[in-house]
């Protein structure tokens, strides 16, 4: 029995289309899972108004902030090292990182490798006090090899393994500032208006 060339061509075309469709489906599912991984996972499930206190400890200083109720909302004040009103923009940037910051990857490593990630003596520790006496802690370690992100630990525990997070470098930018940048700028006295001559 002899197969006609038209039949052979149709069979070849059907196989090629089926293979192409299978490849396309596999490729699109791989891309969507990569996109989900890129979106990242929230570090903490927090809202800004839940945060009542902040303590930032780094190698230069320890800063303590507290939310103070006010008739039209609330304001942040510095409690230590020097008491006074806090700069809204500086605190707001840090609060934004804590409430919306995401980790694009998590590495599960043995706890004896803590030093490799700079988490044995972290560059900074952020302690977050919430209403209801709950709290969170974030340890910031070394930068990643490409200097684009930081290694971090969220709410560390004393287990045999660590869930090391890869977090944006914006966390370092949010806390790596001198005390004067955390303080609310002093308002300049209003200049007197010139009096019209009689």
PDB file of C-alpha atoms in Angstrom:
ATOM      1  CA  UNK A   1       0.000   0.000   0.000  1.00  0.00           C
ATOM      2  CA  UNK A   2       1.463   3.281  -1.088  1.00  0.00           C
ATOM      3  CA  UNK A   3       0.919   6.509   0.921  1.00  0.00           C
ATOM      4  CA  UNK A   4       0.198   9.519  -1.199  1.00  0.00           C
ATOM      5  CA  UNK A   5       2.416  12.576  -0.813  1.00  0.00           C
ATOM      6  CA  UNK A   6      -0.543  14.790   0.173  1.00  0.00           C
ATOM      7  CA  UNK A   7      -1.382  12.473   3.072  1.00  0.00           C
ATOM      8  CA  UNK A   8       2.258  12.345   4.139  1.00  0.00           C
ATOM      9  CA  UNK A   9       2.491  16.154   4.069  1.00  0.00           C
ATOM     10  CA  UNK A  10      -0.718  16.520   6.110  1.00  0.00           C
ATOM     11  CA  UNK A  11       0.592  14.009   8.660  1.00  0.00           C
ATOM     12  CA  UNK A  12       3.920  15.867   8.910  1.00  0.00           C
ATOM     13  CA  UNK A  13       2.082  19.214   9.282  1.00  0.00           C
ATOM     14  CA  UNK A  14      -0.142  17.815  12.067  1.00  0.00           C
ATOM     15  CA  UNK A  15       2.900  16.514  13.987  1.00  0.00           C
ATOM     16  CA  UNK A  16       4.722  19.835  13.586  1.00  0.00           C
ATOM     17  CA  UNK A  17       1.704  21.825  14.814  1.00  0.00           C
ATOM     18  CA  UNK A  18       1.204  19.539  17.821  1.00  0.00           C
ATOM     19  CA  UNK A  19       4.890  19.793  18.762  1.00  0.00           C
ATOM     20  CA  UNK A  20       4.842  23.582  18.336  1.00  0.00           C
ATOM     21  CA  UNK A  21       1.717  23.944  20.474  1.00  0.00           C
ATOM     22  CA  UNK A  22       3.187  21.746  23.250  1.00  0.00           C
ATOM     23  CA  UNK A  23       6.412  23.791  23.228  1.00  0.00           C
ATOM     24  CA  UNK A  24       4.438  27.054  23.383  1.00  0.00           C
ATOM     25  CA  UNK A  25       2.346  25.837  26.349  1.00  0.00           C
ATOM     26  CA  UNK A  26       5.408  24.682  28.251  1.00  0.00           C
ATOM     27  CA  UNK A  27       7.255  27.944  27.591  1.00  0.00           C
ATOM     28  CA  UNK A  28       4.307  30.131  28.686  1.00  0.00           C
ATOM     29  CA  UNK A  29       3.821  28.178  31.938  1.00  0.00           C
ATOM     30  CA  UNK A  30       7.562  28.537  32.694  1.00  0.00           C
ATOM     31  CA  UNK A  31       7.399  32.292  32.067  1.00  0.00           C
ATOM     32  CA  UNK A  32       4.360  32.751  34.314  1.00  0.00           C
ATOM     33  CA  UNK A  33       6.073  30.906  37.187  1.00  0.00           C
ATOM     34  CA  UNK A  34       9.185  33.090  36.689  1.00  0.00           C
ATOM     35  CA  UNK A  35       6.989  36.207  36.783  1.00  0.00           C
ATOM     36  CA  UNK A  36       5.443  35.025  40.051  1.00  0.00           C
ATOM     37  CA  UNK A  37       8.919  34.475  41.512  1.00  0.00           C
ATOM     38  CA  UNK A  38       9.975  37.976  40.396  1.00  0.00           C
ATOM     39  CA  UNK A  39       6.964  39.555  42.119  1.00  0.00           C
ATOM     40  CA  UNK A  40       8.326  38.285  45.419  1.00  0.00           C
ATOM     41  CA  UNK A  41       6.825  37.508  48.774  1.00  0.00           C
ATOM     42  CA  UNK A  42       5.989  40.125  51.402  1.00  0.00           C
ATOM     43  CA  UNK A  43       8.516  40.189  54.241  1.00  0.00           C
ATOM     44  CA  UNK A  44       5.906  41.127  56.861  1.00  0.00           C
ATOM     45  CA  UNK A  45       2.124  41.386  56.675  1.00  0.00           C
ATOM     46  CA  UNK A  46       1.841  44.842  58.203  1.00  0.00           C
ATOM     47  CA  UNK A  47       0.008  48.103  57.777  1.00  0.00           C
ATOM     48  CA  UNK A  48       1.670  51.390  58.683  1.00  0.00           C
ATOM     49  CA  UNK A  49      -0.898  52.275  61.331  1.00  0.00           C
ATOM     50  CA  UNK A  50      -0.131  49.027  63.225  1.00  0.00           C
ATOM     51  CA  UNK A  51       3.474  50.084  63.844  1.00  0.00           C
ATOM     52  CA  UNK A  52       3.849  51.927  67.155  1.00  0.00           C
ATOM     53  CA  UNK A  53       7.605  51.851  67.812  1.00  0.00           C
ATOM     54  CA  UNK A  54      10.792  51.384  65.796  1.00  0.00           C
ATOM     55  CA  UNK A  55      14.308  50.667  67.007  1.00  0.00           C
ATOM     56  CA  UNK A  56      17.199  50.752  64.558  1.00  0.00           C
ATOM     57  CA  UNK A  57      20.543  49.398  65.704  1.00  0.00           C
ATOM     58  CA  UNK A  58      23.509  49.709  63.387  1.00  0.00           C
ATOM     59  CA  UNK A  59      27.243  49.996  63.876  1.00  0.00           C
ATOM     60  CA  UNK A  60      27.103  53.787  64.308  1.00  0.00           C
ATOM     61  CA  UNK A  61      24.086  54.320  66.569  1.00  0.00           C
ATOM     62  CA  UNK A  62      20.861  53.053  68.122  1.00  0.00           C
ATOM     63  CA  UNK A  63      17.742  55.040  67.298  1.00  0.00           C
ATOM     64  CA  UNK A  64      14.355  54.693  68.974  1.00  0.00           C
ATOM     65  CA  UNK A  65      11.140  56.096  67.504  1.00  0.00           C
ATOM     66  CA  UNK A  66       7.605  56.179  68.865  1.00  0.00           C
ATOM     67  CA  UNK A  67       4.292  57.023  67.270  1.00  0.00           C
ATOM     68  CA  UNK A  68       2.578  59.801  69.240  1.00  0.00           C
ATOM     69  CA  UNK A  69      -1.183  60.281  68.876  1.00  0.00           C
ATOM     70  CA  UNK A  70      -2.272  63.711  67.727  1.00  0.00           C
ATOM     71  CA  UNK A  71      -5.703  65.213  67.115  1.00  0.00           C
ATOM     72  CA  UNK A  72      -5.254  65.010  63.331  1.00  0.00           C
ATOM     73  CA  UNK A  73      -3.642  61.561  63.161  1.00  0.00           C
ATOM     74  CA  UNK A  74      -0.239  60.788  64.640  1.00  0.00           C
ATOM     75  CA  UNK A  75       3.359  61.928  64.474  1.00  0.00           C
ATOM     76  CA  UNK A  76       6.660  60.164  65.002  1.00  0.00           C
ATOM     77  CA  UNK A  77       9.093  61.288  67.668  1.00  0.00           C
ATOM     78  CA  UNK A  78      12.668  60.284  68.374  1.00  0.00           C
ATOM     79  CA  UNK A  79      13.124  58.899  71.894  1.00  0.00           C
ATOM     80  CA  UNK A  80      16.877  58.148  71.707  1.00  0.00           C
ATOM     81  CA  UNK A  81      19.669  59.117  71.331  1.00  0.00           C
ATOM     82  CA  UNK A  82      18.262  62.657  71.372  1.00  0.00           C
ATOM     83  CA  UNK A  83      14.556  63.281  71.985  1.00  0.00           C
ATOM     84  CA  UNK A  84      12.617  65.412  69.545  1.00  0.00           C
ATOM     85  CA  UNK A  85      10.279  65.329  66.556  1.00  0.00           C
ATOM     86  CA  UNK A  86      11.238  62.943  63.729  1.00  0.00           C
ATOM     87  CA  UNK A  87      11.419  63.820  60.047  1.00  0.00           C
ATOM     88  CA  UNK A  88       8.223  62.550  58.389  1.00  0.00           C
ATOM     89  CA  UNK A  89       9.926  61.719  55.079  1.00  0.00           C
ATOM     90  CA  UNK A  90      12.735  59.653  56.628  1.00  0.00           C
ATOM     91  CA  UNK A  91      10.407  57.633  58.870  1.00  0.00           C
ATOM     92  CA  UNK A  92       7.837  57.328  56.080  1.00  0.00           C
ATOM     93  CA  UNK A  93      10.407  55.820  53.706  1.00  0.00           C
ATOM     94  CA  UNK A  94      11.374  53.193  56.276  1.00  0.00           C
ATOM     95  CA  UNK A  95       7.713  52.415  57.064  1.00  0.00           C
ATOM     96  CA  UNK A  96       7.052  51.972  53.353  1.00  0.00           C
ATOM     97  CA  UNK A  97       9.893  49.464  53.059  1.00  0.00           C
ATOM     98  CA  UNK A  98       8.675  47.510  56.094  1.00  0.00           C
ATOM     99  CA  UNK A  99       5.054  47.340  54.962  1.00  0.00           C
ATOM    100  CA  UNK A 100       5.479  46.864  51.205  1.00  0.00           C
ATOM    101  CA  UNK A 101       9.009  45.434  50.905  1.00  0.00           C
ATOM    102  CA  UNK A 102       9.265  42.033  49.269  1.00  0.00           C
ATOM    103  CA  UNK A 103      11.841  39.294  49.109  1.00  0.00           C
ATOM    104  CA  UNK A 104      12.361  37.908  45.626  1.00  0.00           C
ATOM    105  CA  UNK A 105      14.060  34.720  46.900  1.00  0.00           C
ATOM    106  CA  UNK A 106      14.480  32.723  50.097  1.00  0.00           C
ATOM    107  CA  UNK A 107      17.511  30.515  50.692  1.00  0.00           C
ATOM    108  CA  UNK A 108      17.231  27.694  53.205  1.00  0.00           C
ATOM    109  CA  UNK A 109      20.706  27.207  54.681  1.00  0.00           C
ATOM    110  CA  UNK A 110      22.121  25.542  57.803  1.00  0.00           C
ATOM    111  CA  UNK A 111      22.359  27.913  60.768  1.00  0.00           C
ATOM    112  CA  UNK A 112      26.144  27.375  60.999  1.00  0.00           C
ATOM    113  CA  UNK A 113      26.482  29.327  57.697  1.00  0.00           C
ATOM    114  CA  UNK A 114      25.117  32.515  59.279  1.00  0.00           C
ATOM    115  CA  UNK A 115      28.494  34.272  58.952  1.00  0.00           C
ATOM    116  CA  UNK A 116      28.597  33.834  55.144  1.00  0.00           C
ATOM    117  CA  UNK A 117      25.578  36.107  54.838  1.00  0.00           C
ATOM    118  CA  UNK A 118      26.719  38.650  57.439  1.00  0.00           C
ATOM    119  CA  UNK A 119      23.947  37.624  59.804  1.00  0.00           C
ATOM    120  CA  UNK A 120      26.153  36.614  62.746  1.00  0.00           C
ATOM    121  CA  UNK A 121      26.998  40.299  63.284  1.00  0.00           C
ATOM    122  CA  UNK A 122      24.347  42.077  61.172  1.00  0.00           C
ATOM    123  CA  UNK A 123      24.934  45.483  59.612  1.00  0.00           C
ATOM    124  CA  UNK A 124      21.640  46.584  61.140  1.00  0.00           C
ATOM    125  CA  UNK A 125      18.714  45.303  63.189  1.00  0.00           C
ATOM    126  CA  UNK A 126      15.240  46.801  62.914  1.00  0.00           C
ATOM    127  CA  UNK A 127      12.825  46.041  65.743  1.00  0.00           C
ATOM    128  CA  UNK A 128       9.183  46.801  65.024  1.00  0.00           C
ATOM    129  CA  UNK A 129       6.750  47.214  67.926  1.00  0.00           C
ATOM    130  CA  UNK A 130       3.091  46.743  67.050  1.00  0.00           C
ATOM    131  CA  UNK A 131      -0.057  47.569  68.948  1.00  0.00           C
ATOM    132  CA  UNK A 132      -0.985  44.737  71.326  1.00  0.00           C
ATOM    133  CA  UNK A 133       2.645  44.145  72.401  1.00  0.00           C
ATOM    134  CA  UNK A 134       3.472  42.100  69.301  1.00  0.00           C
ATOM    135  CA  UNK A 135       6.770  42.700  67.557  1.00  0.00           C
ATOM    136  CA  UNK A 136       8.876  41.789  64.535  1.00  0.00           C
ATOM    137  CA  UNK A 137      12.608  41.873  63.947  1.00  0.00           C
ATOM    138  CA  UNK A 138      14.570  42.207  60.717  1.00  0.00           C
ATOM    139  CA  UNK A 139      18.326  41.575  60.570  1.00  0.00           C
ATOM    140  CA  UNK A 140      20.157  43.051  57.569  1.00  0.00           C
ATOM    141  CA  UNK A 141      23.359  41.275  56.543  1.00  0.00           C
ATOM    142  CA  UNK A 142      25.876  41.581  53.725  1.00  0.00           C
ATOM    143  CA  UNK A 143      25.044  42.673  50.185  1.00  0.00           C
ATOM    144  CA  UNK A 144      24.625  39.926  47.597  1.00  0.00           C
ATOM    145  CA  UNK A 145      27.572  39.219  45.273  1.00  0.00           C
ATOM    146  CA  UNK A 146      26.255  41.653  42.637  1.00  0.00           C
ATOM    147  CA  UNK A 147      25.642  44.408  45.255  1.00  0.00           C
ATOM    148  CA  UNK A 148      22.005  44.778  44.137  1.00  0.00           C
ATOM    149  CA  UNK A 149      20.293  43.309  47.223  1.00  0.00           C
ATOM    150  CA  UNK A 150      20.888  42.409  50.861  1.00  0.00           C
ATOM    151  CA  UNK A 151      20.720  39.158  52.786  1.00  0.00           C
ATOM    152  CA  UNK A 152      18.236  39.374  55.655  1.00  0.00           C
ATOM    153  CA  UNK A 153      16.490  37.369  58.360  1.00  0.00           C
ATOM    154  CA  UNK A 154      12.913  38.138  59.374  1.00  0.00           C
ATOM    155  CA  UNK A 155      11.878  37.158  62.898  1.00  0.00           C
ATOM    156  CA  UNK A 156      14.882  34.843  63.408  1.00  0.00           C
ATOM    157  CA  UNK A 157      14.472  31.712  65.479  1.00  0.00           C
ATOM    158  CA  UNK A 158      17.079  29.409  66.972  1.00  0.00           C
ATOM    159  CA  UNK A 159      16.546  26.389  64.699  1.00  0.00           C
ATOM    160  CA  UNK A 160      19.018  24.249  62.743  1.00  0.00           C
ATOM    161  CA  UNK A 161      18.278  26.072  59.475  1.00  0.00           C
ATOM    162  CA  UNK A 162      17.826  29.683  58.413  1.00  0.00           C
ATOM    163  CA  UNK A 163      15.444  31.133  55.854  1.00  0.00           C
ATOM    164  CA  UNK A 164      17.716  33.824  54.425  1.00  0.00           C
ATOM    165  CA  UNK A 165      15.774  36.431  52.459  1.00  0.00           C
ATOM    166  CA  UNK A 166      17.060  38.461  49.515  1.00  0.00           C
ATOM    167  CA  UNK A 167      15.676  41.970  50.081  1.00  0.00           C
ATOM    168  CA  UNK A 168      16.046  45.222  48.119  1.00  0.00           C
ATOM    169  CA  UNK A 169      18.995  47.533  48.803  1.00  0.00           C
ATOM    170  CA  UNK A 170      16.360  50.185  49.659  1.00  0.00           C
ATOM    171  CA  UNK A 171      16.347  48.808  53.216  1.00  0.00           C
ATOM    172  CA  UNK A 172      19.932  49.964  53.671  1.00  0.00           C
ATOM    173  CA  UNK A 173      19.106  53.318  52.065  1.00  0.00           C
ATOM    174  CA  UNK A 174      16.154  53.704  54.446  1.00  0.00           C
ATOM    175  CA  UNK A 175      18.231  53.333  57.631  1.00  0.00           C
ATOM    176  CA  UNK A 176      21.778  54.320  56.690  1.00  0.00           C
ATOM    177  CA  UNK A 177      21.584  58.012  57.568  1.00  0.00           C
ATOM    178  CA  UNK A 178      23.005  60.249  60.309  1.00  0.00           C
ATOM    179  CA  UNK A 179      20.874  61.401  63.246  1.00  0.00           C
ATOM    180  CA  UNK A 180      20.416  64.878  61.771  1.00  0.00           C
ATOM    181  CA  UNK A 181      18.545  63.370  58.790  1.00  0.00           C
ATOM    182  CA  UNK A 182      16.131  61.593  61.161  1.00  0.00           C
ATOM    183  CA  UNK A 183      15.348  64.840  62.997  1.00  0.00           C
ATOM    184  CA  UNK A 184      12.612  67.157  61.824  1.00  0.00           C
ATOM    185  CA  UNK A 185      14.193  70.270  60.332  1.00  0.00           C
ATOM    186  CA  UNK A 186      13.803  73.351  62.489  1.00  0.00           C
ATOM    187  CA  UNK A 187      11.322  75.806  61.075  1.00  0.00           C
ATOM    188  CA  UNK A 188      12.771  79.114  60.089  1.00  0.00           C
ATOM    189  CA  UNK A 189      11.175  82.121  61.764  1.00  0.00           C
ATOM    190  CA  UNK A 190       8.923  84.073  59.464  1.00  0.00           C
ATOM    191  CA  UNK A 191      10.596  87.099  58.008  1.00  0.00           C
ATOM    192  CA  UNK A 192       8.859  90.347  58.901  1.00  0.00           C
ATOM    193  CA  UNK A 193       6.993  91.963  56.058  1.00  0.00           C
ATOM    194  CA  UNK A 194       8.265  95.372  55.069  1.00  0.00           C
ATOM    195  CA  UNK A 195       6.035  98.166  56.383  1.00  0.00           C
ATOM    196  CA  UNK A 196       4.730 100.568  53.823  1.00  0.00           C
ATOM    197  CA  UNK A 197       6.143 104.020  54.220  1.00  0.00           C
ATOM    198  CA  UNK A 198       3.640 106.744  55.255  1.00  0.00           C
TER     199      UNK A 198
END
